[in-house]
XYZ file of C-alpha atoms in Angstrom:
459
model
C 63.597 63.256 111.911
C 62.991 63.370 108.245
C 59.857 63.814 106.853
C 58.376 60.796 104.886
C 56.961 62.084 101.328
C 52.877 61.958 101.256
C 52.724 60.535 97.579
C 49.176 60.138 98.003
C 48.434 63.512 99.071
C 47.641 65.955 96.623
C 50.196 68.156 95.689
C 48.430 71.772 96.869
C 47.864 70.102 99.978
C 51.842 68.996 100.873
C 52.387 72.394 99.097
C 50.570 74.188 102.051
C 51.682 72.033 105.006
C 55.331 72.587 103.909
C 54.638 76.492 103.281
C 53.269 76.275 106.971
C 56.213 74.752 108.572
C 58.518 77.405 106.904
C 56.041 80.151 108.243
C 56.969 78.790 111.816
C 60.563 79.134 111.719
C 62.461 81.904 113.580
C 65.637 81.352 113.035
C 67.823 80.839 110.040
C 69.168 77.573 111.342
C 65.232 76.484 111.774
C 64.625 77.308 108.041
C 67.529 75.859 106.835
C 66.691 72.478 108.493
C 63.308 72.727 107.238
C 64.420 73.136 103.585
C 66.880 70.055 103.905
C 64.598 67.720 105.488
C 60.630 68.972 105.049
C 61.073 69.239 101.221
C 60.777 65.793 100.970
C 56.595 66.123 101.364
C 57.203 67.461 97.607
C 59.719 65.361 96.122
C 61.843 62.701 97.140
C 65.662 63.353 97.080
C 68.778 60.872 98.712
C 70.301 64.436 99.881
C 69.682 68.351 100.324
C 72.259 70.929 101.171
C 71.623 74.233 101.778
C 74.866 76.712 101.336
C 74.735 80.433 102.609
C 76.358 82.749 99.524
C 76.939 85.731 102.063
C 78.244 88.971 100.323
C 81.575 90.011 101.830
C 82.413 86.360 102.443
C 83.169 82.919 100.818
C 80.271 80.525 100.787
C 79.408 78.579 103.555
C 77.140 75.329 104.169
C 74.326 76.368 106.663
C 72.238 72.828 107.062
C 72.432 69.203 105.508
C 69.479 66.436 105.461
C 69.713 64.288 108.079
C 71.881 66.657 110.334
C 70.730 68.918 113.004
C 73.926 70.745 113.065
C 76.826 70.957 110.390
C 80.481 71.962 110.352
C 81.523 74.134 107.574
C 84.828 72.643 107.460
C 85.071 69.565 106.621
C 85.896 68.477 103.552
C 82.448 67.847 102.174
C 81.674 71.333 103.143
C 84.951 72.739 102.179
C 83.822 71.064 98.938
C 80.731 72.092 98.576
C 81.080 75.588 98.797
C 83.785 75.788 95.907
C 80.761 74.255 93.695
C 78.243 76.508 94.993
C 81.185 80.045 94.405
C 81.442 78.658 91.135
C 77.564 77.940 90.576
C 76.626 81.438 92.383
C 76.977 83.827 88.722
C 74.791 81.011 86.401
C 71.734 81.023 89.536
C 71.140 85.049 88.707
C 70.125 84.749 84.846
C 67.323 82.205 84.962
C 64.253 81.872 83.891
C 61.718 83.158 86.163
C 59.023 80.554 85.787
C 62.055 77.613 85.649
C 64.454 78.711 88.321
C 66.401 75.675 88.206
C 69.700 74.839 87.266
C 70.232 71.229 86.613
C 73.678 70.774 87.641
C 76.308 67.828 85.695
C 80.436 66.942 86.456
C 81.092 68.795 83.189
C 79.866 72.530 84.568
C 82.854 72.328 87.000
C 86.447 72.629 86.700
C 88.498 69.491 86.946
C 89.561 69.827 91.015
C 85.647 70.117 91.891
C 84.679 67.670 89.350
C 86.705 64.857 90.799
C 85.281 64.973 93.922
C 81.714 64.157 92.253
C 81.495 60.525 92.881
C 82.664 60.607 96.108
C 80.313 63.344 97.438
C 77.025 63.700 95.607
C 74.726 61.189 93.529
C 74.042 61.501 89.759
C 71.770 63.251 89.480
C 71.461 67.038 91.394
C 69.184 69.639 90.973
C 70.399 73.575 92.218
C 68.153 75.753 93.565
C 68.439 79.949 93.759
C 66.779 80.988 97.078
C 66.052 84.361 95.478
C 64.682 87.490 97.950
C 62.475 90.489 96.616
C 65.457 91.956 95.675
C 66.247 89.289 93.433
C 69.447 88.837 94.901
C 70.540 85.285 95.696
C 71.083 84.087 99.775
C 71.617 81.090 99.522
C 71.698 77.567 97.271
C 69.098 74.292 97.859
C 71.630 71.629 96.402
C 68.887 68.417 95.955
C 70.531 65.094 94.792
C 68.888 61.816 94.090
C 69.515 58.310 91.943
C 66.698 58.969 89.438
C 66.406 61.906 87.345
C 64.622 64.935 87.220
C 62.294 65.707 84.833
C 63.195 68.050 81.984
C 59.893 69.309 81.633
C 57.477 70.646 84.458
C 54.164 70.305 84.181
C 51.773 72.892 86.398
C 50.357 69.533 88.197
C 54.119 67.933 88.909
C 55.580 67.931 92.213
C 58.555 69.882 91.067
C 56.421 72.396 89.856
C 55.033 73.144 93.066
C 58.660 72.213 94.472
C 59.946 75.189 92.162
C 57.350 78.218 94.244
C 58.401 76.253 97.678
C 62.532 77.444 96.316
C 60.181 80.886 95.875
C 59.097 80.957 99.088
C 62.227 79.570 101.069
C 64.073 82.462 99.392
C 61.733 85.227 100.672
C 61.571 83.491 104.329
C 65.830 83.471 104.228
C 65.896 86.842 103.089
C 63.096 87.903 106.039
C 65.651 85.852 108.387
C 69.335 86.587 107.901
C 69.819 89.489 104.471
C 66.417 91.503 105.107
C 68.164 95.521 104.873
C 67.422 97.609 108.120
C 65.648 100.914 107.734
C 68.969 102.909 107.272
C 69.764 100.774 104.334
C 66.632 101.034 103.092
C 66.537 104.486 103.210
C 70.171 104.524 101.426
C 68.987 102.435 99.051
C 66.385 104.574 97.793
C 67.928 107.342 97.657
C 70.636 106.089 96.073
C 69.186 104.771 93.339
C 69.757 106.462 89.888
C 70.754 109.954 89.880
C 69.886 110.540 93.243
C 73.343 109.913 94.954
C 74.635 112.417 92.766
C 72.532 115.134 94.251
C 73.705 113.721 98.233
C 77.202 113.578 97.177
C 77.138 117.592 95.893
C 74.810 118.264 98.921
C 77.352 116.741 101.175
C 80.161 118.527 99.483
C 78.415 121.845 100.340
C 78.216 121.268 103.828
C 81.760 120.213 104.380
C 82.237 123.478 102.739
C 80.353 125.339 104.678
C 81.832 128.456 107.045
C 82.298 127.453 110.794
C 84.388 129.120 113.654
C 86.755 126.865 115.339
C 86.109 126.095 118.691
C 87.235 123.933 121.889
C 85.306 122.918 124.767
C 86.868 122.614 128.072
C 86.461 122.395 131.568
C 86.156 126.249 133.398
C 85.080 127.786 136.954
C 84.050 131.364 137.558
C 86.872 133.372 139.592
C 87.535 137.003 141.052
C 90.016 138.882 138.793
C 91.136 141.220 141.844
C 92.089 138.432 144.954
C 94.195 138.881 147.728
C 96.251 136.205 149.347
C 95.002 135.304 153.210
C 98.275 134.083 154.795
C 99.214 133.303 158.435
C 100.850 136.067 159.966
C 102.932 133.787 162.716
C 103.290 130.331 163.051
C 101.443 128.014 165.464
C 97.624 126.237 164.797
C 94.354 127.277 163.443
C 91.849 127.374 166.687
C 89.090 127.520 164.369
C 87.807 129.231 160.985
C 85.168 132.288 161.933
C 84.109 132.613 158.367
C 81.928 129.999 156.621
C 83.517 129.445 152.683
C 82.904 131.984 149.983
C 81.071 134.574 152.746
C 80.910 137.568 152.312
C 82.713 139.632 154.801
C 83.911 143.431 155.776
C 86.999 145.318 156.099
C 88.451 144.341 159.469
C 86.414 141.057 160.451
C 88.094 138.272 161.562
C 88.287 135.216 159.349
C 90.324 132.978 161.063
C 92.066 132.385 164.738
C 95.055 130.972 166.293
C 95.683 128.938 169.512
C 96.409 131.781 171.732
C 96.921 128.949 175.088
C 100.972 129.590 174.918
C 101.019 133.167 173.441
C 98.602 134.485 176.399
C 100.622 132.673 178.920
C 103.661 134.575 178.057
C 101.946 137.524 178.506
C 100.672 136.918 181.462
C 103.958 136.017 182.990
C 105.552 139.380 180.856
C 102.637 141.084 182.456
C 103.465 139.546 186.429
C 107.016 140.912 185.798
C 106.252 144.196 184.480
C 104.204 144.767 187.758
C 107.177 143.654 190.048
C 109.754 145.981 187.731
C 107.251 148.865 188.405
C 107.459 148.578 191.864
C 110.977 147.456 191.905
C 111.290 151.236 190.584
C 109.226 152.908 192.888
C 111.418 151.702 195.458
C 114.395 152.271 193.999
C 112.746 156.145 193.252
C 112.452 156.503 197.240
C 115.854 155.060 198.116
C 117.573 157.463 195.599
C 115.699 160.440 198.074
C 117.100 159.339 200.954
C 120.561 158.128 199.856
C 122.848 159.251 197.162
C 124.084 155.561 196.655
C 120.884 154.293 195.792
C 120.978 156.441 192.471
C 122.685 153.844 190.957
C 120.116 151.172 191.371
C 117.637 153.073 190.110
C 118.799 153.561 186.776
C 119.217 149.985 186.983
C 115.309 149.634 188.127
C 114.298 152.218 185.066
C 116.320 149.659 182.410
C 114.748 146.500 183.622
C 110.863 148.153 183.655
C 111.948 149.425 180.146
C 112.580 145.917 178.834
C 109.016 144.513 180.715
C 107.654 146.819 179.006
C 108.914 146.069 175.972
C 107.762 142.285 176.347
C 104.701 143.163 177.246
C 104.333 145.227 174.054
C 105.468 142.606 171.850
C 103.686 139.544 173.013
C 100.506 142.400 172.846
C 101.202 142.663 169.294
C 101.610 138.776 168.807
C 98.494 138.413 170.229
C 96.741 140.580 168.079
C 98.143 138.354 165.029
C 96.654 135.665 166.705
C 93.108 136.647 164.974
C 93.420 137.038 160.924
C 91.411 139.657 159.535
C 90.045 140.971 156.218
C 92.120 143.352 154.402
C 89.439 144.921 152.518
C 85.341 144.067 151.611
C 85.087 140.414 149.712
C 84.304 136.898 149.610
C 86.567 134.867 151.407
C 87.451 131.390 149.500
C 88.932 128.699 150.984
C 87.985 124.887 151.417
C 86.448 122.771 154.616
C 86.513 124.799 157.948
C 86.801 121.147 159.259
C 90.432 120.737 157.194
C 91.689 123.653 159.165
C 90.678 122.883 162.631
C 93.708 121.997 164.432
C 95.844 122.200 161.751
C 99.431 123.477 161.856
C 100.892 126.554 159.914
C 103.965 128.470 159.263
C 104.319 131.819 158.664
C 102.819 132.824 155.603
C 101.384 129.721 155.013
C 98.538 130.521 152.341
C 94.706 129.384 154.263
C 92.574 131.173 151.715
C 91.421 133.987 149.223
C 89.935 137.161 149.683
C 88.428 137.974 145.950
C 86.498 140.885 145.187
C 82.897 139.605 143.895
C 82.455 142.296 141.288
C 84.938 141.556 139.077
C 84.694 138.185 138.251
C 86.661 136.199 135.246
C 87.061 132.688 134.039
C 89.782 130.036 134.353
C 89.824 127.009 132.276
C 92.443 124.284 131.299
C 92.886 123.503 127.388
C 94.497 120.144 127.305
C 97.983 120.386 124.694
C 95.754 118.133 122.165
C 93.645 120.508 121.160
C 94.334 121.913 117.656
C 92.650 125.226 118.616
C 93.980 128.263 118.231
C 94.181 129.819 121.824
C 94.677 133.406 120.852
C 94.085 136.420 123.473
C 90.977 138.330 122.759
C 89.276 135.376 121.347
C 85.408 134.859 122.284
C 84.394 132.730 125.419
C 80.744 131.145 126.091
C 80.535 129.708 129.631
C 77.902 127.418 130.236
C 77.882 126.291 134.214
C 76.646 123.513 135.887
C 73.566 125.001 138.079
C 72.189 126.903 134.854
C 73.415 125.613 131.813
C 70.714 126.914 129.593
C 71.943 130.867 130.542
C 75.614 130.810 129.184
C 77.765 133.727 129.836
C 79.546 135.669 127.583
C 83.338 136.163 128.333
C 86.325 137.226 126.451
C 90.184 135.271 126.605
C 92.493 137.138 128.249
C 95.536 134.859 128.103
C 96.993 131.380 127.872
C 99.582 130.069 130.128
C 102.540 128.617 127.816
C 103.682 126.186 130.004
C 101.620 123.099 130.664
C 100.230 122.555 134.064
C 98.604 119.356 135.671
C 94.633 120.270 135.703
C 92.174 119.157 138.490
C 91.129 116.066 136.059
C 95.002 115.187 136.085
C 95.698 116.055 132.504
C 98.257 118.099 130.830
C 96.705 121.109 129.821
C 97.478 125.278 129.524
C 95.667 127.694 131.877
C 93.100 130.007 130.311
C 92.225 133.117 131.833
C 89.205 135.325 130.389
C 87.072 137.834 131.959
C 83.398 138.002 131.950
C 81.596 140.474 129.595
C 78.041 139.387 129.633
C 75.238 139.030 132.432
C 77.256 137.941 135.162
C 73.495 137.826 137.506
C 73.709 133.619 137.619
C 77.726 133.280 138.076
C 79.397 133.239 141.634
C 83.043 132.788 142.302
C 83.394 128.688 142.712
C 80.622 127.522 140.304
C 82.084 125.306 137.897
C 80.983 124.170 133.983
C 82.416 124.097 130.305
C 83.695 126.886 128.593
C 83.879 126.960 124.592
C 86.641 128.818 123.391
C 86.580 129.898 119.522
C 89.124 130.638 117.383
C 90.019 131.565 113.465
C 86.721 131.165 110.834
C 87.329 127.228 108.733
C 85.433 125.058 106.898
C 82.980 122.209 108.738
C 85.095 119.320 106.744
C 88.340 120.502 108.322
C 87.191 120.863 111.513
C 85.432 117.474 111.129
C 88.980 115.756 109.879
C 91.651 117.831 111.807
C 92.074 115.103 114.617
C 92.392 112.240 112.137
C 94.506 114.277 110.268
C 96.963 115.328 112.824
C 96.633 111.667 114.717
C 98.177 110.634 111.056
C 100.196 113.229 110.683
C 101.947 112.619 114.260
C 101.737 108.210 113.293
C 103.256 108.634 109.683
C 105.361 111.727 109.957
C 103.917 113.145 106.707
């Protein structure tokens, strides 16, 4: 509701309840209706506009007397903010102790000026709601039947109404155009010759000497590995080995079902026994009759071949248990994954890396600009300690791109390790920063916008 004006009020006093009410709004749309509907404890008006002049956009009515909520395009408003674009440059050179701008039909072109009668009364006061930085937010359009004076008095209403426009201006410009810190900041230092000095200081840093570099994803390795591979085909019994152990030359790592194999030998076994004594008794008969020589070269052919079964099914027994060609750490994954599983011969189940030699392997995905070139400096910086990086040195770079574990397209790196090598261990996993050729920090700020242009305009 409107407020009714207190004509027999002094004027300091309306002055202060007014300058209260605008101390209690919070929100730009609370100010706004104070201004259009509380100014009337000053002065009395038929109606009050207030239109937003934002900076980067056309102007915009914010609140209207006897509205509590406005839409900015309807013709009235649409209206209305064509007089207050055209009204915006005059409200910046007045007078500071008569910031008013009386406003007439004539100070508009002809399209806004035939729209006068229709939308506002004769006579119409404009206000500048002006903030510290003397910049203009916003426009208090006041209309009414009677005119305004064309002198102010200190005692007058629209004197004091002329420090309320002061005051609205500094509460809009608290509310909605007050500059953060940053611009603050930006401002200051901006002002005069001082952007001069940032601008060369900024130029020297983009100029200044950096080494090229790209960070990707790495894991420690053994340089010198050997390939663990089933010697025979049939299923893992179980893994003896925990992962990455260390084992000896000789111990087993892994065994195979032996149910089948050792029943075969047990049967080749049975029948060796019978051909032995299938000989001895052949042997006797050959004694005692000179016909019975020829079975016994038949006995001596048929214990030859037991034995040879036996041999063999000795030997594939012995495969049966997988052991360690040489000292290491034996890599593989889950002992659980291999329980029970099948595998054919030669079937890789794990590694058998030597632990002093240890390297790096990374994946470079094919988007970065870097120059992988062999020889070029390596900083590893793993997961379980990544404030002791490790120096290591690039090796190589695969040409052709492979999928990497994270499922992108990228070239394998291999490097070895040069530094203190006391926190790494073959499996540990991190980020590895590759450098390459000495450039300039704006280049190597600007190369990925300038090749993503390059690549979209074909320049």
């Amino acid at each position: 509701m409107s407020a009714q004006p207190a004509t027999g009020a002094p004027a300091s006093s309306r002055f202060y309840a007014l300058a209260s009410r605008v101390e209690a709004a919070t929100t730009a749309a609370e100010l706004g209706f104070t201004a259009c509907n509380e100014t009337r404890l000053l002065v009395d008006y038929r109606q009050a506009a207030l239109v937003v002049l934002p900076a980067a956009r056309p102007p915009r009515l914010a609140a209207h007397s006897g509205l509590a909520d406005v839409d900015p395009n309807t013709p009235y408003a649409l209206w209305l903010s064509g007089v207050a674009k055209a009204l915006a440059p005059r409200c910046t050179g007045l007078p500071a102790n008569a910031r008013v701008l009386p406003l007439s039909a004539d100070m508009l072109d002809d399209d806004l000026a035939r729209g006068w009668s229709e939308w506002f009364p004769t006579h119409v006061w404009v206000l500048p709601l002006l903030g510290p930085d003397q910049s203009v937010g916003a426009l208090l359009f006041l209309g009414r039947d009677t005119p305004w004076p064309s002198t102010l008095s200190p005692d007058s209403d629209e004197f004091a109404l002329l420090h309320m426009a002061g005051l609205y201006g500094y509460a809009w410009w608290s509310l909605v155009a007050r500059p953060t810190l940053v611009q603050r900041w930006w401002r200051a230092a901006t002002r005069g010759k001082r952007w001069r000095y940032i601008v060369g200081a900024l130029l020297l840093a983009l100029l200044m000497p950096v080494r090229e570099y790209t960070l990707v994803p790495a894991e420690i390795i053994s340089l010198h590995s050997q390939v663990i591979a089933s010697p025979r085909e049939g299923v893992i019994k179980r893994m003896v080995v925990a992962p990455n152990a260390s084992v000896k030359a000789g111990q087993i790592l892994a065994e195979l079902d032996d149910t089948t194999l050792r029943n075969k030998l047990a049967v080749a076994q049975a029948e060796l026994a019978t051909a032995n004594v299938e000989m001895h008794q052949a042997a006797q008969q050959a004694i005692e009759s000179q016909n019975a020589k020829a079975d016994l070269g038949m006995a001596e052919g048929k214990l030859h071949e037991r034995e040879v079964d036996v041999a063999s099914l000795q030997r594939e027994v012995e495969k049966l248990e997988i052991r360690a060609t040489a000292d290491g750490v034996f890599v593989y994954s889950d002992p659980d994954d291999w329980a029970g599983r099948p595998v054919q011969t030669g079937e890789r189940i794990g590694l058998l890396a030597d632990p002093h030699t240890l390297g790096v392997r990374a994946w470079a995905p094919v988007g970065e600009p870097t120059n992988l070139e062999g020889g070029a400096p390596m900083t590893v910086f793993l997961k379980v300690a990544p404030l002791s990086p490790i120096g290591a040195r690039l090796d190589y770079a695969g040409y052709q791109p492979v999928e990497s574990p994270t499922g992108v397209a990228s070239y394998v790196l291999r490097g070895t390790v040069d530094g203190d090598a006391s926190a790494a261990r073959i499996g540990l996993q991190g980020t590895a920063r590759v450098s390459g050729h000495w450039s300039v920090l704006g280049y190597l700020l600007l190369r990925r916008p300038i090749a993503s242009v390059r690549a979209w305009g074909g320049v």
